[in-house]
Amino acid sequence: MESPQSQKHKQSQKQKDRPWLMRTYAGHSTAEASNALYQRNLAKGQTGLSVAFDLPTQTGYDPDHTLARGEVGRVGVPVSHLGDMRRLFRDIPLERMNTSMTINATAMWLLALYQVVAEEQGADVTALQGTTQNDIVKEYLSRGTHVFPPGPSLRLTTDMIVYTVRHLPRWNPINICSYHLQEAGATPVQEIAYAMSTAIAVLDSVFASGQVPEERRGDVVGRISFFVNAGVRFVEEMCKMRAFGRIWDRITRERYGITDPKQRRFRYGVQVNSLGLTEAQPENNLQRIVLEMLAVTLSRDARARAVQLPAWNEALGLPRPWDQQWSLRIQQVLAHESDLLEYGDLFEGSHVVEEKVESLVAEALAEIGHIEQLGGAMAAVESGYLKSQLVSSHAERRARIESGEEKIVGVNCYQGSEPNPLTADLDTAIMTVDPANEAGVVRAVREWRATRDEPYVHPPAAKALQLLKEAAATDTNLMEATVECARAGVTTGEWAGALREVFGEFRAPTGVSSAPVAVAAERGSTLALVRGRVDRTAADLTAAAGAASGGGRLRLLVGKPGLDGHSNGAEQIAVRARDAGFEVIYQGIRLTPEEIVSAAVAEDVHCVGLSILSGSHTELVPEVLERLRRAGAEDIPVIVGGIIPSADAQVLRAAGVAAVFTPKDFGITEIIGRIVDEIRTASGLEPLEPLGSPDPHHTPDPLEVPA
């Protein structure tokens, strides 16, 4: 006679779960090259597409715009018009595909292009499945691809949600994204609270618009999905997913009156943490990725519906197709070789898990309540509250790593290593984008604009854009006008430019000035020593200029050239330099080299620090150096930080860059010390003793504390 346990096991095997959607985040160079990559990945068993768009596409610029220089095809695929979208999905049947598009400010535009291509394929658009990320709040806070002010941005999101519920009922019109919040330093509580506050703002806007009848509110809520991050703290991350589900169920039931449990389900996809990937001993990233994936797959009741994993070498540069295949195989081994999908929830009844989940729920609800008191998520964005909280949390995390309290294997502990065969040849360990690619894409978009209207007496593109602007000036749903722009051959830059004329643009708060001190300059600490060197160098420069000793401060310009909006590193440098006694000039993201040089000259800075993570350093840094020379300011040292391959770092130094920092340089205070050294060298001052050595010229003030 079979035991009850055996019978239960057999029944669970009959009810084996289907695997989650397996994706890799991919796209580069051109639509044709990305299409070939998608075809290969699908042939390898990938079950969905996750499209990475380049920064000009994400921020609403055509490839020939001045801000697009160096960014075309770098971190994703350029899609400028309907022709590009056709080539991107050539021979991929969209009616049978589940496509995720990581796009936010221009989400409405890219969905319109996708719909028109599907129509051209003969697809039933009501059967289209997939997701547009379309979460603008986290762009203001972390990723920096916002375009319009919060109010108009929320309107675009609202209009798109309403349109999809009516016309594309299987499409997820928004993927409320806490992934980048964690990348920007969010704690689990902040990640939950800020994502849920965004969801509340979006749903309140949709229902307040009057475009959705009462009986269809559940259809709206049922199409809301989330995109979350899973870090390496396995237990905490798994509990976070369960807390997410409980809070979403409560909000949708109590605030919006949704009675159908299926419509209240917390549906989420995940990319595991990239913040924790290390340049030092990058082979360790593989086990980090596996551990992070387990946090969102082991628990059946809180399992992700779609998973995409980074590659082991993403801290070094752009992954190769083989690296992406490796990440895909990790998912396939877990889903198809293990017995995970044969069982119910493994953590049900765990007192440890339940206690942690309850704690996260309580703290997150308290923070959601605080944001409500501030006027909601949009008000908290505009006031700078959310951004300053993230900058502070990130600064605290960096301080724990630098002190050794938070251990990172291969970075601040267990640093000894055998020679790494994976990175023996760094030039072949990552994929590089041909610099000539950009020129070809620029020529192609100009040819498109020149030839699209030839068959017509009255150019339909111009007419479609005029109708779009007229609709934007009213409360008309903008999706229909956007679809007509797509059909008429309008370009990405033209669509966004038309709306910029009506809505204006927005520069989000940086959060730097209001961030509290994260590292105390206690007597004898490294920060106190660096503060002393900053003060002494300022005094030496004043004395050398013939003025009384002790006047003035060192001034550092932190610049973000191009379209790269990943500002975490720049913000942390700015905050630590401020705490070390620098006067910091930081104007936020999306600056041209001309604007950076103009600010450097106007502010009479002692050093320019450039932060670039998108790979455009080879184009933009030399231009900054050249403009400084033309302005007669070539004596200002320029330092660069970002994901910069060693070969590129050598080229930058040869061009005149004083120092290059990459993710392996995790000691921010030491970086500030190096900046002081470069200022002294450029100014002809005698070098100081290395940090940690006694300075015979400096008598420390026993009351030396941060200003």
PDB file of N, CA and C in Angstrom, residues 101 106-116 132 134 155-168 171 173 211 468 471-472 475-487 495 499:
ATOM      1  N   MET A 101       9.730  44.641 -24.443  1.00  0.00           N
ATOM      2  CA  MET A 101      10.504  45.774 -24.953  1.00  0.00           C
ATOM      3  C   MET A 101      10.841  46.713 -23.799  1.00  0.00           C
ATOM      4  N   THR A 106       9.532  56.611 -24.620  1.00  0.00           N
ATOM      5  CA  THR A 106       9.027  56.472 -25.985  1.00  0.00           C
ATOM      6  C   THR A 106       8.266  55.159 -26.172  1.00  0.00           C
ATOM      7  N   ALA A 107       7.728  54.597 -25.099  1.00  0.00           N
ATOM      8  CA  ALA A 107       7.039  53.300 -25.164  1.00  0.00           C
ATOM      9  C   ALA A 107       5.861  53.337 -26.123  1.00  0.00           C
ATOM     10  N   MET A 108       5.076  54.396 -26.077  1.00  0.00           N
ATOM     11  CA  MET A 108       3.917  54.493 -26.961  1.00  0.00           C
ATOM     12  C   MET A 108       4.346  54.406 -28.422  1.00  0.00           C
ATOM     13  N   TRP A 109       5.424  55.065 -28.748  1.00  0.00           N
ATOM     14  CA  TRP A 109       5.920  55.080 -30.124  1.00  0.00           C
ATOM     15  C   TRP A 109       6.386  53.700 -30.570  1.00  0.00           C
ATOM     16  N   LEU A 110       7.148  53.015 -29.749  1.00  0.00           N
ATOM     17  CA  LEU A 110       7.670  51.699 -30.138  1.00  0.00           C
ATOM     18  C   LEU A 110       6.556  50.672 -30.222  1.00  0.00           C
ATOM     19  N   LEU A 111       5.543  50.769 -29.341  1.00  0.00           N
ATOM     20  CA  LEU A 111       4.407  49.854 -29.438  1.00  0.00           C
ATOM     21  C   LEU A 111       3.630  50.100 -30.732  1.00  0.00           C
ATOM     22  N   ALA A 112       3.496  51.360 -31.138  1.00  0.00           N
ATOM     23  CA  ALA A 112       2.809  51.673 -32.382  1.00  0.00           C
ATOM     24  C   ALA A 112       3.546  51.049 -33.571  1.00  0.00           C
ATOM     25  N   LEU A 113       4.870  51.170 -33.590  1.00  0.00           N
ATOM     26  CA  LEU A 113       5.655  50.555 -34.666  1.00  0.00           C
ATOM     27  C   LEU A 113       5.473  49.039 -34.665  1.00  0.00           C
ATOM     28  N   TYR A 114       5.489  48.442 -33.473  1.00  0.00           N
ATOM     29  CA  TYR A 114       5.329  46.987 -33.344  1.00  0.00           C
ATOM     30  C   TYR A 114       3.969  46.550 -33.873  1.00  0.00           C
ATOM     31  N   GLN A 115       2.921  47.293 -33.502  1.00  0.00           N
ATOM     32  CA  GLN A 115       1.576  46.949 -33.956  1.00  0.00           C
ATOM     33  C   GLN A 115       1.473  47.025 -35.482  1.00  0.00           C
ATOM     34  N   VAL A 116       2.037  48.079 -36.077  1.00  0.00           N
ATOM     35  CA  VAL A 116       1.938  48.233 -37.532  1.00  0.00           C
ATOM     36  C   VAL A 116       2.692  47.121 -38.245  1.00  0.00           C
ATOM     37  N   THR A 132       5.525  46.230 -22.713  1.00  0.00           N
ATOM     38  CA  THR A 132       6.333  47.444 -22.815  1.00  0.00           C
ATOM     39  C   THR A 132       6.591  47.915 -21.391  1.00  0.00           C
ATOM     40  N   ASN A 134       7.562  50.954 -19.932  1.00  0.00           N
ATOM     41  CA  ASN A 134       6.649  52.094 -19.801  1.00  0.00           C
ATOM     42  C   ASN A 134       6.535  52.639 -18.376  1.00  0.00           C
ATOM     43  N   ARG A 155       0.409  61.012 -18.571  1.00  0.00           N
ATOM     44  CA  ARG A 155      -0.670  60.987 -19.557  1.00  0.00           C
ATOM     45  C   ARG A 155      -0.358  59.985 -20.674  1.00  0.00           C
ATOM     46  N   LEU A 156       0.869  59.976 -21.172  1.00  0.00           N
ATOM     47  CA  LEU A 156       1.240  59.017 -22.215  1.00  0.00           C
ATOM     48  C   LEU A 156       1.029  57.585 -21.726  1.00  0.00           C
ATOM     49  N   THR A 157       1.440  57.321 -20.491  1.00  0.00           N
ATOM     50  CA  THR A 157       1.258  55.988 -19.915  1.00  0.00           C
ATOM     51  C   THR A 157      -0.227  55.647 -19.809  1.00  0.00           C
ATOM     52  N   THR A 158      -1.018  56.596 -19.322  1.00  0.00           N
ATOM     53  CA  THR A 158      -2.458  56.390 -19.168  1.00  0.00           C
ATOM     54  C   THR A 158      -3.113  56.080 -20.510  1.00  0.00           C
ATOM     55  N   ASP A 159      -2.819  56.902 -21.517  1.00  0.00           N
ATOM     56  CA  ASP A 159      -3.432  56.709 -22.833  1.00  0.00           C
ATOM     57  C   ASP A 159      -3.071  55.349 -23.417  1.00  0.00           C
ATOM     58  N   MET A 160      -1.831  54.934 -23.209  1.00  0.00           N
ATOM     59  CA  MET A 160      -1.391  53.663 -23.769  1.00  0.00           C
ATOM     60  C   MET A 160      -2.063  52.483 -23.067  1.00  0.00           C
ATOM     61  N   ILE A 161      -2.222  52.567 -21.757  1.00  0.00           N
ATOM     62  CA  ILE A 161      -2.899  51.491 -21.021  1.00  0.00           C
ATOM     63  C   ILE A 161      -4.341  51.361 -21.503  1.00  0.00           C
ATOM     64  N   VAL A 162      -5.024  52.484 -21.617  1.00  0.00           N
ATOM     65  CA  VAL A 162      -6.415  52.452 -22.076  1.00  0.00           C
ATOM     66  C   VAL A 162      -6.507  51.845 -23.469  1.00  0.00           C
ATOM     67  N   TYR A 163      -5.624  52.244 -24.361  1.00  0.00           N
ATOM     68  CA  TYR A 163      -5.649  51.745 -25.744  1.00  0.00           C
ATOM     69  C   TYR A 163      -5.430  50.239 -25.786  1.00  0.00           C
ATOM     70  N   THR A 164      -4.472  49.743 -25.023  1.00  0.00           N
ATOM     71  CA  THR A 164      -4.191  48.305 -25.078  1.00  0.00           C
ATOM     72  C   THR A 164      -5.338  47.490 -24.500  1.00  0.00           C
ATOM     73  N   VAL A 165      -5.954  47.969 -23.438  1.00  0.00           N
ATOM     74  CA  VAL A 165      -7.099  47.247 -22.871  1.00  0.00           C
ATOM     75  C   VAL A 165      -8.216  47.137 -23.903  1.00  0.00           C
ATOM     76  N   ARG A 166      -8.363  48.181 -24.720  1.00  0.00           N
ATOM     77  CA  ARG A 166      -9.421  48.177 -25.744  1.00  0.00           C
ATOM     78  C   ARG A 166      -9.034  47.362 -26.978  1.00  0.00           C
ATOM     79  N   HIS A 167      -7.786  47.492 -27.426  1.00  0.00           N
ATOM     80  CA  HIS A 167      -7.409  46.981 -28.747  1.00  0.00           C
ATOM     81  C   HIS A 167      -6.378  45.853 -28.730  1.00  0.00           C
ATOM     82  N   LEU A 168      -5.540  45.778 -27.690  1.00  0.00           N
ATOM     83  CA  LEU A 168      -4.516  44.739 -27.588  1.00  0.00           C
ATOM     84  C   LEU A 168      -4.661  44.059 -26.228  1.00  0.00           C
ATOM     85  N   TRP A 171      -1.810  42.274 -24.227  1.00  0.00           N
ATOM     86  CA  TRP A 171      -0.544  42.982 -24.073  1.00  0.00           C
ATOM     87  C   TRP A 171      -0.445  43.575 -22.671  1.00  0.00           C
ATOM     88  N   PRO A 173       0.696  46.618 -20.906  1.00  0.00           N
ATOM     89  CA  PRO A 173       1.075  47.960 -21.352  1.00  0.00           C
ATOM     90  C   PRO A 173       2.079  48.657 -20.450  1.00  0.00           C
ATOM     91  N   GLN A 211     -11.644  57.300 -19.099  1.00  0.00           N
ATOM     92  CA  GLN A 211     -11.612  56.523 -20.340  1.00  0.00           C
ATOM     93  C   GLN A 211     -11.975  55.052 -20.132  1.00  0.00           C
ATOM     94  N   LEU A 468      -0.698  64.922 -34.477  1.00  0.00           N
ATOM     95  CA  LEU A 468      -0.215  64.496 -33.160  1.00  0.00           C
ATOM     96  C   LEU A 468      -0.118  65.690 -32.218  1.00  0.00           C
ATOM     97  N   ALA A 471      -3.530  66.856 -31.143  1.00  0.00           N
ATOM     98  CA  ALA A 471      -4.120  65.957 -30.144  1.00  0.00           C
ATOM     99  C   ALA A 471      -3.467  66.154 -28.781  1.00  0.00           C
ATOM    100  N   ALA A 472      -2.155  66.387 -28.789  1.00  0.00           N
ATOM    101  CA  ALA A 472      -1.435  66.567 -27.519  1.00  0.00           C
ATOM    102  C   ALA A 472      -1.894  67.821 -26.793  1.00  0.00           C
ATOM    103  N   ASP A 475      -7.176  66.747 -24.580  1.00  0.00           N
ATOM    104  CA  ASP A 475      -7.120  65.545 -23.743  1.00  0.00           C
ATOM    105  C   ASP A 475      -7.430  64.286 -24.548  1.00  0.00           C
ATOM    106  N   THR A 476      -7.293  64.361 -25.874  1.00  0.00           N
ATOM    107  CA  THR A 476      -7.518  63.211 -26.743  1.00  0.00           C
ATOM    108  C   THR A 476      -6.483  62.126 -26.472  1.00  0.00           C
ATOM    109  N   ASN A 477      -6.915  60.859 -26.509  1.00  0.00           N
ATOM    110  CA  ASN A 477      -5.974  59.754 -26.362  1.00  0.00           C
ATOM    111  C   ASN A 477      -4.956  59.809 -27.502  1.00  0.00           C
ATOM    112  N   LEU A 478      -3.674  59.784 -27.169  1.00  0.00           N
ATOM    113  CA  LEU A 478      -2.611  60.013 -28.151  1.00  0.00           C
ATOM    114  C   LEU A 478      -2.183  58.761 -28.904  1.00  0.00           C
ATOM    115  N   MET A 479      -2.704  57.606 -28.549  1.00  0.00           N
ATOM    116  CA  MET A 479      -2.226  56.377 -29.180  1.00  0.00           C
ATOM    117  C   MET A 479      -2.634  56.295 -30.651  1.00  0.00           C
ATOM    118  N   GLU A 480      -3.853  56.687 -30.969  1.00  0.00           N
ATOM    119  CA  GLU A 480      -4.315  56.616 -32.360  1.00  0.00           C
ATOM    120  C   GLU A 480      -3.457  57.506 -33.256  1.00  0.00           C
ATOM    121  N   ALA A 481      -3.194  58.730 -32.818  1.00  0.00           N
ATOM    122  CA  ALA A 481      -2.361  59.644 -33.606  1.00  0.00           C
ATOM    123  C   ALA A 481      -0.941  59.108 -33.736  1.00  0.00           C
ATOM    124  N   THR A 482      -0.462  58.426 -32.708  1.00  0.00           N
ATOM    125  CA  THR A 482       0.876  57.850 -32.754  1.00  0.00           C
ATOM    126  C   THR A 482       0.954  56.706 -33.756  1.00  0.00           C
ATOM    127  N   VAL A 483      -0.070  55.864 -33.788  1.00  0.00           N
ATOM    128  CA  VAL A 483      -0.106  54.769 -34.776  1.00  0.00           C
ATOM    129  C   VAL A 483      -0.100  55.333 -36.194  1.00  0.00           C
ATOM    130  N   GLU A 484      -0.834  56.420 -36.421  1.00  0.00           N
ATOM    131  CA  GLU A 484      -0.843  57.039 -37.750  1.00  0.00           C
ATOM    132  C   GLU A 484       0.533  57.602 -38.100  1.00  0.00           C
ATOM    133  N   CYS A 485       1.243  58.136 -37.117  1.00  0.00           N
ATOM    134  CA  CYS A 485       2.616  58.603 -37.361  1.00  0.00           C
ATOM    135  C   CYS A 485       3.510  57.437 -37.778  1.00  0.00           C
ATOM    136  N   ALA A 486       3.335  56.304 -37.130  1.00  0.00           N
ATOM    137  CA  ALA A 486       4.138  55.132 -37.478  1.00  0.00           C
ATOM    138  C   ALA A 486       3.869  54.717 -38.917  1.00  0.00           C
ATOM    139  N   ARG A 487       2.604  54.679 -39.303  1.00  0.00           N
ATOM    140  CA  ARG A 487       2.253  54.284 -40.666  1.00  0.00           C
ATOM    141  C   ARG A 487       2.785  55.277 -41.700  1.00  0.00           C
ATOM    142  N   TRP A 495       8.746  62.166 -33.792  1.00  0.00           N
ATOM    143  CA  TRP A 495       7.618  61.925 -32.886  1.00  0.00           C
ATOM    144  C   TRP A 495       7.876  62.578 -31.534  1.00  0.00           C
ATOM    145  N   LEU A 499       6.179  66.149 -29.571  1.00  0.00           N
ATOM    146  CA  LEU A 499       5.629  66.191 -28.212  1.00  0.00           C
ATOM    147  C   LEU A 499       6.456  67.105 -27.303  1.00  0.00           C
TER     148      LEU A 499
END
